Coordinates of C-alpha atoms in Angstrom, one line a residue:
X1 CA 91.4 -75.8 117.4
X2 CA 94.2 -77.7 119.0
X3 CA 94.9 -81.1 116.9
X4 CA 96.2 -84.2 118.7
X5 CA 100.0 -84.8 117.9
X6 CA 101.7 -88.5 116.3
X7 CA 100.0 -91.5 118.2
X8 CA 102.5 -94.2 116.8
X9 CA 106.3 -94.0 118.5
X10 CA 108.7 -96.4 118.2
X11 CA 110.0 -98.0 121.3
X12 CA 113.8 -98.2 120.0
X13 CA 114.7 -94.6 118.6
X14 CA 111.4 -92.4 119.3
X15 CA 110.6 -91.8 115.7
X16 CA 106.8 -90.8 115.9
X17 CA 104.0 -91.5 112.3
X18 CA 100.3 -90.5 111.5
X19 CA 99.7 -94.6 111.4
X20 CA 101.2 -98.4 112.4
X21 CA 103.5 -99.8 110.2
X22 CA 105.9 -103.3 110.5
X23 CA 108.6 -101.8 110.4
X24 CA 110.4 -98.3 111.5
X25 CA 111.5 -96.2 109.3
X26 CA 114.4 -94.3 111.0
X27 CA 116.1 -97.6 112.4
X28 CA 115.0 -100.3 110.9
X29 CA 113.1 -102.3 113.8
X30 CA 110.1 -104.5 113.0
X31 CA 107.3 -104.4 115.7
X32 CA 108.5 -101.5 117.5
X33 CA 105.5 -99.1 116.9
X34 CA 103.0 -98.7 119.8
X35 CA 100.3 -96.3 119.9
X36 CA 100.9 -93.4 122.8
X37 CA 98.2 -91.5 124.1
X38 CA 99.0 -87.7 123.5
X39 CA 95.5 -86.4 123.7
X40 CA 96.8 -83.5 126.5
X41 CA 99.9 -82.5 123.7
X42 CA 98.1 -79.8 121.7
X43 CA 99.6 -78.1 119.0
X44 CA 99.2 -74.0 119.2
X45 CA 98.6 -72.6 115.5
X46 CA 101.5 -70.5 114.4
X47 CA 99.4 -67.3 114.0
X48 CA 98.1 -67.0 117.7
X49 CA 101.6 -67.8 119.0
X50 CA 103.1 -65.0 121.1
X51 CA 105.6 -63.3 119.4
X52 CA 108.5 -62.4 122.3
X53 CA 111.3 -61.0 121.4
X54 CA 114.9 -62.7 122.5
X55 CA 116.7 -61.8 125.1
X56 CA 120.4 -60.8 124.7
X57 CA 123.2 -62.7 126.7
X58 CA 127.2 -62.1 127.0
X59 CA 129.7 -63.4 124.6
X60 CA 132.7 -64.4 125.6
X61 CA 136.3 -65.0 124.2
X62 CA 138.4 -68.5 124.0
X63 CA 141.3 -67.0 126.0
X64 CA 139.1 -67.1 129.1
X65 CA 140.2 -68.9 132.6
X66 CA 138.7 -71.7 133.5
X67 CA 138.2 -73.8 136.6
X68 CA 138.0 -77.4 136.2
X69 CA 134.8 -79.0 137.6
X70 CA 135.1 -80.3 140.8
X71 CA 134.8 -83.8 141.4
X72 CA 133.4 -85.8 144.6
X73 CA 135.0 -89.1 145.2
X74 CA 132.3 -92.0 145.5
X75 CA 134.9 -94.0 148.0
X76 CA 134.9 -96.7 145.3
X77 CA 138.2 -96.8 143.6
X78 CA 137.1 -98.7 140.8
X79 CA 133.8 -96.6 139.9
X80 CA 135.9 -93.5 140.2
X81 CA 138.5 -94.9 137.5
X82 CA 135.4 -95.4 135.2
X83 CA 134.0 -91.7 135.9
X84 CA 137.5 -90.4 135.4
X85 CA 138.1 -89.2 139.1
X86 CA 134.9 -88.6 140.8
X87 CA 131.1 -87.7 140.4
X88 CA 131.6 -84.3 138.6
X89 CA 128.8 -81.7 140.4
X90 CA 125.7 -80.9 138.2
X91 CA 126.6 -84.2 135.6
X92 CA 124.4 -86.9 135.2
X93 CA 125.1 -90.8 134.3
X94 CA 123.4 -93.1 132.6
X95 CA 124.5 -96.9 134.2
X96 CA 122.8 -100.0 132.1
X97 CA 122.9 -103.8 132.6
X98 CA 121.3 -107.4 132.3
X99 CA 118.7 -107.4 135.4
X100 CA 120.7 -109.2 138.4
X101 CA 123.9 -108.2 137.4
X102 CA 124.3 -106.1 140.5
X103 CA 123.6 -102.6 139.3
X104 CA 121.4 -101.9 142.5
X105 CA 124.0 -103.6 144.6
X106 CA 126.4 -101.4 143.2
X107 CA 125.0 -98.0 143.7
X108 CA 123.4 -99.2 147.3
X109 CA 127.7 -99.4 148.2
X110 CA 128.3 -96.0 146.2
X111 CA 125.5 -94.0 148.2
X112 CA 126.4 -95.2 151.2
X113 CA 130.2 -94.4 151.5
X114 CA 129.2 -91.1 150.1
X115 CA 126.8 -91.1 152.9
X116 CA 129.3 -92.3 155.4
X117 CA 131.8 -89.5 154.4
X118 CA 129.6 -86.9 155.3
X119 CA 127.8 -86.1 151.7
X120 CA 123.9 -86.1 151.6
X121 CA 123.0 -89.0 149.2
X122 CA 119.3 -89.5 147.9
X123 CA 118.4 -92.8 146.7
X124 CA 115.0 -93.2 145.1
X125 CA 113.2 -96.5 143.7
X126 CA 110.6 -96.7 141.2
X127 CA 111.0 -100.1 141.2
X128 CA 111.2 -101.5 144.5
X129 CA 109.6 -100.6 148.1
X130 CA 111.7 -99.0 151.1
X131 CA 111.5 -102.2 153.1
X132 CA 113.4 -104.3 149.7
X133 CA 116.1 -101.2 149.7
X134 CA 116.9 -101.6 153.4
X135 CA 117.1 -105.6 153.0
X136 CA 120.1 -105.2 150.3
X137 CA 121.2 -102.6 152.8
X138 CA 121.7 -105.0 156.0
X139 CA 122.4 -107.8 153.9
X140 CA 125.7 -105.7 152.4
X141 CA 126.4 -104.3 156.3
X142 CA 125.4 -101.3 155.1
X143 CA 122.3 -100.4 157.2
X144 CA 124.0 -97.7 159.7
X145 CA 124.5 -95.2 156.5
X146 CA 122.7 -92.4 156.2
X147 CA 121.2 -93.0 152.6
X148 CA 117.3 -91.1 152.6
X149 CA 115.3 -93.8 150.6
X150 CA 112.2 -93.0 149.0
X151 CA 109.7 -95.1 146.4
X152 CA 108.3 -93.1 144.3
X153 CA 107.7 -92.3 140.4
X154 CA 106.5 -89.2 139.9
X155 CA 109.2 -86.7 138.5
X156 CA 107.3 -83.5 139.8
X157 CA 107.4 -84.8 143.1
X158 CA 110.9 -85.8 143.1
X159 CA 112.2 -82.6 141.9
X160 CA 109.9 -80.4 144.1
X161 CA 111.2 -83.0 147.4
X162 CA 114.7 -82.3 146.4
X163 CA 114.2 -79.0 146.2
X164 CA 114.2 -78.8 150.1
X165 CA 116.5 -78.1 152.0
X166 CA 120.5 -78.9 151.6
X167 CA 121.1 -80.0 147.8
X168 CA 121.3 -83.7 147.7
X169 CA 125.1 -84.3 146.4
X170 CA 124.2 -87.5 145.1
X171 CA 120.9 -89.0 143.7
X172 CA 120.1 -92.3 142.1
X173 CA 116.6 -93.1 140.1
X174 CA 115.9 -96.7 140.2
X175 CA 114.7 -96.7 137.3
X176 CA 114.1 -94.2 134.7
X177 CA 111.8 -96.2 132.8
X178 CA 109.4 -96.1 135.8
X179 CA 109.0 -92.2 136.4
X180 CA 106.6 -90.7 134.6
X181 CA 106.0 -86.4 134.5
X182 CA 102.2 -84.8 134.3
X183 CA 103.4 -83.2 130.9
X184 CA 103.3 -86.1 128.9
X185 CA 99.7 -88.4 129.0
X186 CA 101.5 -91.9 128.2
X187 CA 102.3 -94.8 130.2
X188 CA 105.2 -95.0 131.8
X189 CA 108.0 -96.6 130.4
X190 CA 107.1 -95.2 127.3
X191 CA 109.6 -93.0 124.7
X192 CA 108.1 -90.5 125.5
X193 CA 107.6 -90.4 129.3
X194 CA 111.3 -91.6 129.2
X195 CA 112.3 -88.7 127.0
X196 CA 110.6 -86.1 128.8
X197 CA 111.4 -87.7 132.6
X198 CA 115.2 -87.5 131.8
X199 CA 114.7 -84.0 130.7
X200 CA 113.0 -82.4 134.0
X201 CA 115.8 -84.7 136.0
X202 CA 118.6 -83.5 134.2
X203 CA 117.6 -79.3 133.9
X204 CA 116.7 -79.8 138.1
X205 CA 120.6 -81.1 138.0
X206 CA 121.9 -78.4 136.1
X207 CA 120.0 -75.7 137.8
X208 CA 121.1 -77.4 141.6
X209 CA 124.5 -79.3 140.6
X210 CA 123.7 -82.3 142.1
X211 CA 124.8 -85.4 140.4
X212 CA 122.1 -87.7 139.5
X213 CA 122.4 -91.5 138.3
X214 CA 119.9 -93.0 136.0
X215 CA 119.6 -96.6 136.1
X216 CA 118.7 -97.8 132.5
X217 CA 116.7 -101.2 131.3
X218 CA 118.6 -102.7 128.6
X219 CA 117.3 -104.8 125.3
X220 CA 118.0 -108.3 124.5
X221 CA 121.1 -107.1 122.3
X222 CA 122.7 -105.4 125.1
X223 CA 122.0 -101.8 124.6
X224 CA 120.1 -99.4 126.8
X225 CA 116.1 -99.9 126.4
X226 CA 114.3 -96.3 125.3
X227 CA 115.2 -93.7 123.0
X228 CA 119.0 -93.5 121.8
X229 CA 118.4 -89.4 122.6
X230 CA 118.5 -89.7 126.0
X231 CA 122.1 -91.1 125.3
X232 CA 123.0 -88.2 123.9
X233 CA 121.1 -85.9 126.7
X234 CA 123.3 -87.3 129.6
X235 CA 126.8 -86.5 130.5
X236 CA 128.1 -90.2 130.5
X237 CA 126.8 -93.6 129.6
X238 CA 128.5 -96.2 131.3
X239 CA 127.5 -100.4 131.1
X240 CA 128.2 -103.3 133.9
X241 CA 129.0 -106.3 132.4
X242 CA 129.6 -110.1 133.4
X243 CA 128.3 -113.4 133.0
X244 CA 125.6 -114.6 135.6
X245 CA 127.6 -117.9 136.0
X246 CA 130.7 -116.0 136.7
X247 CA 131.6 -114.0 139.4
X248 CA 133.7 -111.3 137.5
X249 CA 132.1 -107.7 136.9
X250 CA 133.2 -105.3 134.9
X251 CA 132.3 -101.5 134.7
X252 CA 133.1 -100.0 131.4
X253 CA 132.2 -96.3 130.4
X254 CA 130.7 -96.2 126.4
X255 CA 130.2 -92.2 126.5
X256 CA 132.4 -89.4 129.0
X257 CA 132.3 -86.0 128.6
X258 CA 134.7 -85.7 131.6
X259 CA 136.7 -88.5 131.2
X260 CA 138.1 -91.6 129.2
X261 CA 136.0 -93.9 127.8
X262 CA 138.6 -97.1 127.7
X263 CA 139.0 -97.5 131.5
X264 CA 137.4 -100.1 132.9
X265 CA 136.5 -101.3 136.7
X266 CA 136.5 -104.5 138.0
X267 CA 134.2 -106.5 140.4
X268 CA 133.9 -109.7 142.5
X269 CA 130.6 -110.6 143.5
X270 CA 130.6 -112.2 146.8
X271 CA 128.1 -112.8 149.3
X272 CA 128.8 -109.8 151.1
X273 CA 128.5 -107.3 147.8
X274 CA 130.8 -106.4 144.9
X275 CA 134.0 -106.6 145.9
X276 CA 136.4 -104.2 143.9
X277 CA 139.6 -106.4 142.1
X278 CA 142.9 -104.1 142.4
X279 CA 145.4 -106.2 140.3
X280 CA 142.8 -108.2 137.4
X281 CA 145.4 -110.0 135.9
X282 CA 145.9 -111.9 139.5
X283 CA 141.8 -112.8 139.5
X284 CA 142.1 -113.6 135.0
X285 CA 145.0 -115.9 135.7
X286 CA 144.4 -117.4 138.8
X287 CA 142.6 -120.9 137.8
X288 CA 144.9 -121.1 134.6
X289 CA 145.7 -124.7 133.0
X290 CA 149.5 -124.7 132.5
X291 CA 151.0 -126.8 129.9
X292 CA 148.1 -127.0 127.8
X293 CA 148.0 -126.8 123.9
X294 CA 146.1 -123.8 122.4
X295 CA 146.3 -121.3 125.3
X296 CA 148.3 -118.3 125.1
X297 CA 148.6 -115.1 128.0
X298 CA 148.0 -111.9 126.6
X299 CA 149.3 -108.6 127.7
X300 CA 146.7 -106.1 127.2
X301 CA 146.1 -102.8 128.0
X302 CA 142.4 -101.1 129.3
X303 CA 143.0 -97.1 129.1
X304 CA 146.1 -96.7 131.3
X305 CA 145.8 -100.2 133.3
X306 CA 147.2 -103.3 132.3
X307 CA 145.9 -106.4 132.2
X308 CA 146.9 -109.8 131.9
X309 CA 144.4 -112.7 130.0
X310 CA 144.7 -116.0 129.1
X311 CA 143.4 -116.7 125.4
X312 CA 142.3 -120.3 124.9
X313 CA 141.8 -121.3 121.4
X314 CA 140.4 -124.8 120.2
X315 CA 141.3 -126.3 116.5
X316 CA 139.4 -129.5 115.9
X317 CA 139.0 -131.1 112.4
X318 CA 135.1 -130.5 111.0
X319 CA 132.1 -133.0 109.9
X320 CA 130.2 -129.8 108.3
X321 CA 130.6 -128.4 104.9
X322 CA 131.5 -125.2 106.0
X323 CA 133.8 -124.8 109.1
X324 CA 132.3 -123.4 112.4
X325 CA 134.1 -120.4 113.9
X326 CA 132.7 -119.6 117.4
X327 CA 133.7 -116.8 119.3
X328 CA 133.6 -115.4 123.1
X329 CA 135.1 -112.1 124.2
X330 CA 137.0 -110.7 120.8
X331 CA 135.7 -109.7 117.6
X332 CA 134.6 -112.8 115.4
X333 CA 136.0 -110.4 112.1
X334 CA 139.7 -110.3 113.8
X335 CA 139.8 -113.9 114.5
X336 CA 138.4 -114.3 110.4
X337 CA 141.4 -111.7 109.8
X338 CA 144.2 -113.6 111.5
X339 CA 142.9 -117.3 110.2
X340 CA 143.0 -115.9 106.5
X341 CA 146.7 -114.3 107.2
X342 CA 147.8 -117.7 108.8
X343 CA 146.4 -119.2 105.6
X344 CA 147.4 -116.9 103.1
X345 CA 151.4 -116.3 104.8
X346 CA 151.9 -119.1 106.6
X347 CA 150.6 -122.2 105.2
X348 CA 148.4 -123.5 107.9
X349 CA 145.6 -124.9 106.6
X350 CA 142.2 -124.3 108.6
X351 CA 139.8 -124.5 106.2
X352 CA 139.2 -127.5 107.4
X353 CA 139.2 -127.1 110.9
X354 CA 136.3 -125.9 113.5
X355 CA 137.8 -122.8 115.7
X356 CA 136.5 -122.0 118.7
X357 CA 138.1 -119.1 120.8
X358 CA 137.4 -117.6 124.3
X359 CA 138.9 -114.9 126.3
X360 CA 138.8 -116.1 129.9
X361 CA 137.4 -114.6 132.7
X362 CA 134.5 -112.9 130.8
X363 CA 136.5 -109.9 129.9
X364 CA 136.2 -108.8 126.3
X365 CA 139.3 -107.6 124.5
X366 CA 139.0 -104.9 121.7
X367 CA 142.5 -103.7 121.0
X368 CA 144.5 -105.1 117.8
X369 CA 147.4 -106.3 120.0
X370 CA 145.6 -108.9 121.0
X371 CA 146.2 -110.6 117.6
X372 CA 149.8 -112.1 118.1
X373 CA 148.8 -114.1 121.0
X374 CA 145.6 -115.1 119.4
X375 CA 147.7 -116.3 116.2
X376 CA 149.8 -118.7 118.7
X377 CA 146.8 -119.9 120.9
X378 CA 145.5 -121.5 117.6
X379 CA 148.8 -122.8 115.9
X380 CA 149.4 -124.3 120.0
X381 CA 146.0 -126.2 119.6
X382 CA 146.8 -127.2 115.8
X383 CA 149.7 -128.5 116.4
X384 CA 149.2 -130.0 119.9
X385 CA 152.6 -127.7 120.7
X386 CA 152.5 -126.6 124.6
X387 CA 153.4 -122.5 124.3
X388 CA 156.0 -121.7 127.4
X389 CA 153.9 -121.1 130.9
X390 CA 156.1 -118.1 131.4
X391 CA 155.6 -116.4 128.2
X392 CA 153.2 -113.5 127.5
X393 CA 152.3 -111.9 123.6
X394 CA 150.8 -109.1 122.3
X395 CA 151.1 -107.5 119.0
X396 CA 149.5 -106.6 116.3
X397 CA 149.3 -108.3 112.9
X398 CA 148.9 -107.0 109.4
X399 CA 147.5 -108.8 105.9
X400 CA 150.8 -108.9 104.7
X401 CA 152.0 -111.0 107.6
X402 CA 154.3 -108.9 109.2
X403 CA 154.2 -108.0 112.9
X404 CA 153.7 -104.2 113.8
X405 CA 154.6 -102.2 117.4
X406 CA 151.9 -101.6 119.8
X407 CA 152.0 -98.8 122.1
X408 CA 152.8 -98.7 125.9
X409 CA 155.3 -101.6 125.9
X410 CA 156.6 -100.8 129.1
X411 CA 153.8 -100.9 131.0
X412 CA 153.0 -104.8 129.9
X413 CA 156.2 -105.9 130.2
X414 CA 156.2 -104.4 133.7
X415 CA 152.8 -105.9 134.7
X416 CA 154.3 -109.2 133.3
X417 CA 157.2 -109.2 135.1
X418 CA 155.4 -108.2 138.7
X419 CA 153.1 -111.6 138.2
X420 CA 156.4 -113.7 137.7
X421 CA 156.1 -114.1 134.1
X422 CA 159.9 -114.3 132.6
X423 CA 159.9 -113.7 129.2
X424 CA 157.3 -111.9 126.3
X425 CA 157.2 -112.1 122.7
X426 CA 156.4 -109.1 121.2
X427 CA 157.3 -106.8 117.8
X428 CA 160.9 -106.1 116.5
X429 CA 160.7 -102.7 116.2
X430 CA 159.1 -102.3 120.3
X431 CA 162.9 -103.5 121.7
X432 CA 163.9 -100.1 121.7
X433 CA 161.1 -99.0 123.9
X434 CA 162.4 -96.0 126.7
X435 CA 160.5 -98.1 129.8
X436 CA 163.0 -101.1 129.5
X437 CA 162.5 -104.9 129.4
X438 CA 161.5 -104.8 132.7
X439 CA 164.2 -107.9 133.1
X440 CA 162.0 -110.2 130.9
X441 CA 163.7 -111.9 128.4
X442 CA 162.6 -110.9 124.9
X443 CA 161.7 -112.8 122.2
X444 CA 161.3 -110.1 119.2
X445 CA 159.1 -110.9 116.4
X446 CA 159.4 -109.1 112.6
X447 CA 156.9 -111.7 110.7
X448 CA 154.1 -114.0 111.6
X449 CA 155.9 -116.9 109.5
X450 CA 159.1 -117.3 112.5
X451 CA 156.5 -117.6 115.4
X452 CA 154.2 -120.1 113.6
X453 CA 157.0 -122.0 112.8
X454 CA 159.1 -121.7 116.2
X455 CA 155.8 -123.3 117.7
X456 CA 155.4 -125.7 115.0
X457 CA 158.7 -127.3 116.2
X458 CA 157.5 -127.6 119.8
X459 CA 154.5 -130.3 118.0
X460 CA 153.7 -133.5 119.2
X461 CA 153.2 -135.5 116.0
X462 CA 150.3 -138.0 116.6
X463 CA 151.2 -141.8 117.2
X464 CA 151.3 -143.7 114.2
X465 CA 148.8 -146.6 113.2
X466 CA 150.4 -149.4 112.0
X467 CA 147.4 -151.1 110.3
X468 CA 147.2 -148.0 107.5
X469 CA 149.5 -146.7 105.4
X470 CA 152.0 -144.3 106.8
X471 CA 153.1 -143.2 103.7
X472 CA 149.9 -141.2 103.3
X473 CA 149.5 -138.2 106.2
X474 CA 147.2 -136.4 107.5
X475 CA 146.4 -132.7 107.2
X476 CA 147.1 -132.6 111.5
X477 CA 150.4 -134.5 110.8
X478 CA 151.5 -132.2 107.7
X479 CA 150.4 -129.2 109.9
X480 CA 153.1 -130.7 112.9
X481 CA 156.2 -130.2 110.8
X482 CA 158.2 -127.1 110.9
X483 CA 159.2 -127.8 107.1
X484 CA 155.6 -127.5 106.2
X485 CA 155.5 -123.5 107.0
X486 CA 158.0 -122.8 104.7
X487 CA 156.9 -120.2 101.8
X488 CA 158.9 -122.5 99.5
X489 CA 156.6 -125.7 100.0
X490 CA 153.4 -123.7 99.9

């Protein structure tokens, strides 16, 4: 007789047991155990299996020619960055984010200057009725295209619909955690239904080579809700980003089988849509506070484009036995990295000092060379010293102090010099770089000690008191002199 399969699958990673337990085994999650019904998943005994023999196919050699896939441009610069030149025919993507950060808004604007060039474009809601779909539609201006909309969240149906006639060159599921396939007995939204709904929409892709776009749910840490396999089933993963309080949006790919994974596109949202942001360092920098202690502009780099932040760093002296260190948009274990190196190489004393740093704009900066500018953001804010508003940094520091070359110099320096910046400080040994200083005057860099103290020396001291004793400092006015980051003092 047939024997039901594991009732108990875990929401996170799809691991399945005989029984409920707290916590999963395979990755660690407490509470993430439901019960699935699998009563129409039989299990066939080995012995009355059929025994068919395999079928031979054609090997073939590694000095073979071949064609690149094509590609279909989407008529959104900034999503075709991201995909690495176009929707590449039979591939499908995997697009996650917070709800209402615009991923339907998005892909309503996608489908419909497909639509508009002449491609059939499918766009099919599990979530939301045809009458919602159209609304977005006319509200973005985008009513005349000729998008086919359906609701509906069977995958059977989908598939055998699609089948039809022309193959669709584009289709979008709104969501995949709302389909549900007649193979599997659970409830949608399920691992399994999600596992086994991806699986019929992504053979029906490869078999047709249309491109199909799963939207994804996403956790409260971020990541994309359902099993971590169907990650690994798609051809790319890719994650909007931004803050609901900003208007900034960024499009960043986390897996590409066809493409880079470091680009990133950039959004406005506006009344009228997502508008996409050519030049990002203009929209970073353009509400910027010049002449302010503790901010620095940093020229970065995000896959081949560059891009131009402001960091803003705050030092303030601490009530709590243990400093706070509070972080937006870099990694909190570089900023621990570069506060122990000031410390250790420099003699600035923070350990007794709150730090609070933020990457304006919402982006989030993951490269090394952000660490150079970071270093003078904070020493600006210790030490009350202005940095220049024409100045840009970037390099990358080491534990021993010393500053080390970044790669694609030019290409900052370049971006720098287009947005009217006039000088950069950057690593000794990048001055010999092929592209040129881009006119900029440079400021080269061999050790973290010069910079700290060539910003030290720009300090305001703090006006004195005259009814305590001057003779005894404070830690802020000690921190002020250039004499105090002097190895021979420490």
């Amino acid at each position: 007789m047939a024997k039901n399969l594991l009732s108990f699958v875990c929401q996170n990673c799809g691991a399945a047991y005989n029984k409920w337990q707290g916590k999963c085994d395979a990755c660690g999650e407490w509470n993430s155990l439901a019960e699935e019904d699998t009563t129409g998943v039989t299990t066939i005994p080995v012995s009355a299996r059929s025994k068919r023999k395999g079928r031979t196919f054609n090997l073939e050699s590694l000095t073979g020619q071949s064609n690149d896939a094509p590609r279909i441009a989407s008529g959104m610069g900034e999503l075709d960055r991201v995909t690495g030149g176009g929707f590449v025919r039979g591939s499908v993507l995997l697009i996650g984010g917070d709800p209402g950060i615009g991923k339907s808004t998005l892909l309503t604007q996608a489908t419909s200057l497909m639509a508009r060039a002449g491609h059939r474009v499918v766009y099919i809601s599990g979530e939301e009725a045809v009458a919602q779909v159209r609304l977005r539609a006319a509200r973005l201006g985008l009513a005349d295209a000729a998008v086919q909309l359906a609701s509906e969240t069977s995958v059977e149906d989908i598939v055998a619909t699609l089948s039809e006639g022309a193959v669709p060159r584009l289709i979008v599921i709104d969501s995949i955690q709302t389909m549900w396939t007649d193979t599997v007995e659970s409830a949608p939204g399920t691992v399994t239904q999600v596992r086994a709904s991806a699986q019929a929409l992504i053979r029906f892709a490869k078999k047709s080579g249309a491109t199909i776009i799963l939207v994804g749910h996403v956790t409260k840490d971020g990541q994309i809700a359902g099993p971590r396999v169907v990650e690994h089933m798609v051809d790319a993963v890719m994650s909007f980003e931004g803050e609901g309080s900003q208007q900034f949006r960024i499009l960043r790919a986390v897996k590409n089988r066809f493409g880079p994974t470091d680009e990133i596109g950039v959004f406005e949202m506006t009344g009228l849509g997502l508008r996409e942001v050519s030049n990002p360092s203009e929209l970073f920098l353009s509400d910027r506070d010049l002449g302010s202690p503790g901010t620095a502009v940093f020229a970065g780099m995000e896959g081949t484009r560059p891009v131009l932040v402001e960091l803003q760093a705050l030092v303030a002296p601490t009530t709590l036995g243990t400093p706070r260190r509070a972080v937006v948009g870099w990694d909190s274990s570089r900023l621990s990295m570069v506060l122990a190196v000031l410390e250790a190489h420099c003699g600035v004393k923070l350990s007794g000092y709150d730090v609070y740093f933020n990457v304006a704009g919402g982006l989030r900066i993951n490269e090394p060379a952000a660490d150079m500018a970071a270093a003078a953001a904070l020493v600006s804010s210790l030490c009350n010293a202005p940095l220049p508003t024409d100045a840009v940094y970037f390099g990358e520091i080491s534990l021993s102090g010393a500053v080390r070359p970044v790669a694609q110099t030019s290409a900052r320096l370049k971006e720098a010099a287009k947005l009217g910046f006039g000088r950069a400080v950057l690593p000794e040994s990048a001055r010999g770089d092929p592209g040129g200083d881009a006119g900029l005057s440079l400021n080269t860099i061999g050790g973290l000690t010069s910079l700290v103290a060539d910003i030290a020396a720009r300090g305001v001291k703090p006006a004195r008191d005259p009814n305590r004793d001057n003779s005894k400092s404070t830690d802020a006015e000690k921190n002020t002199a250039p004499a105090r980051f002097t190895r021979g003092e420490r």
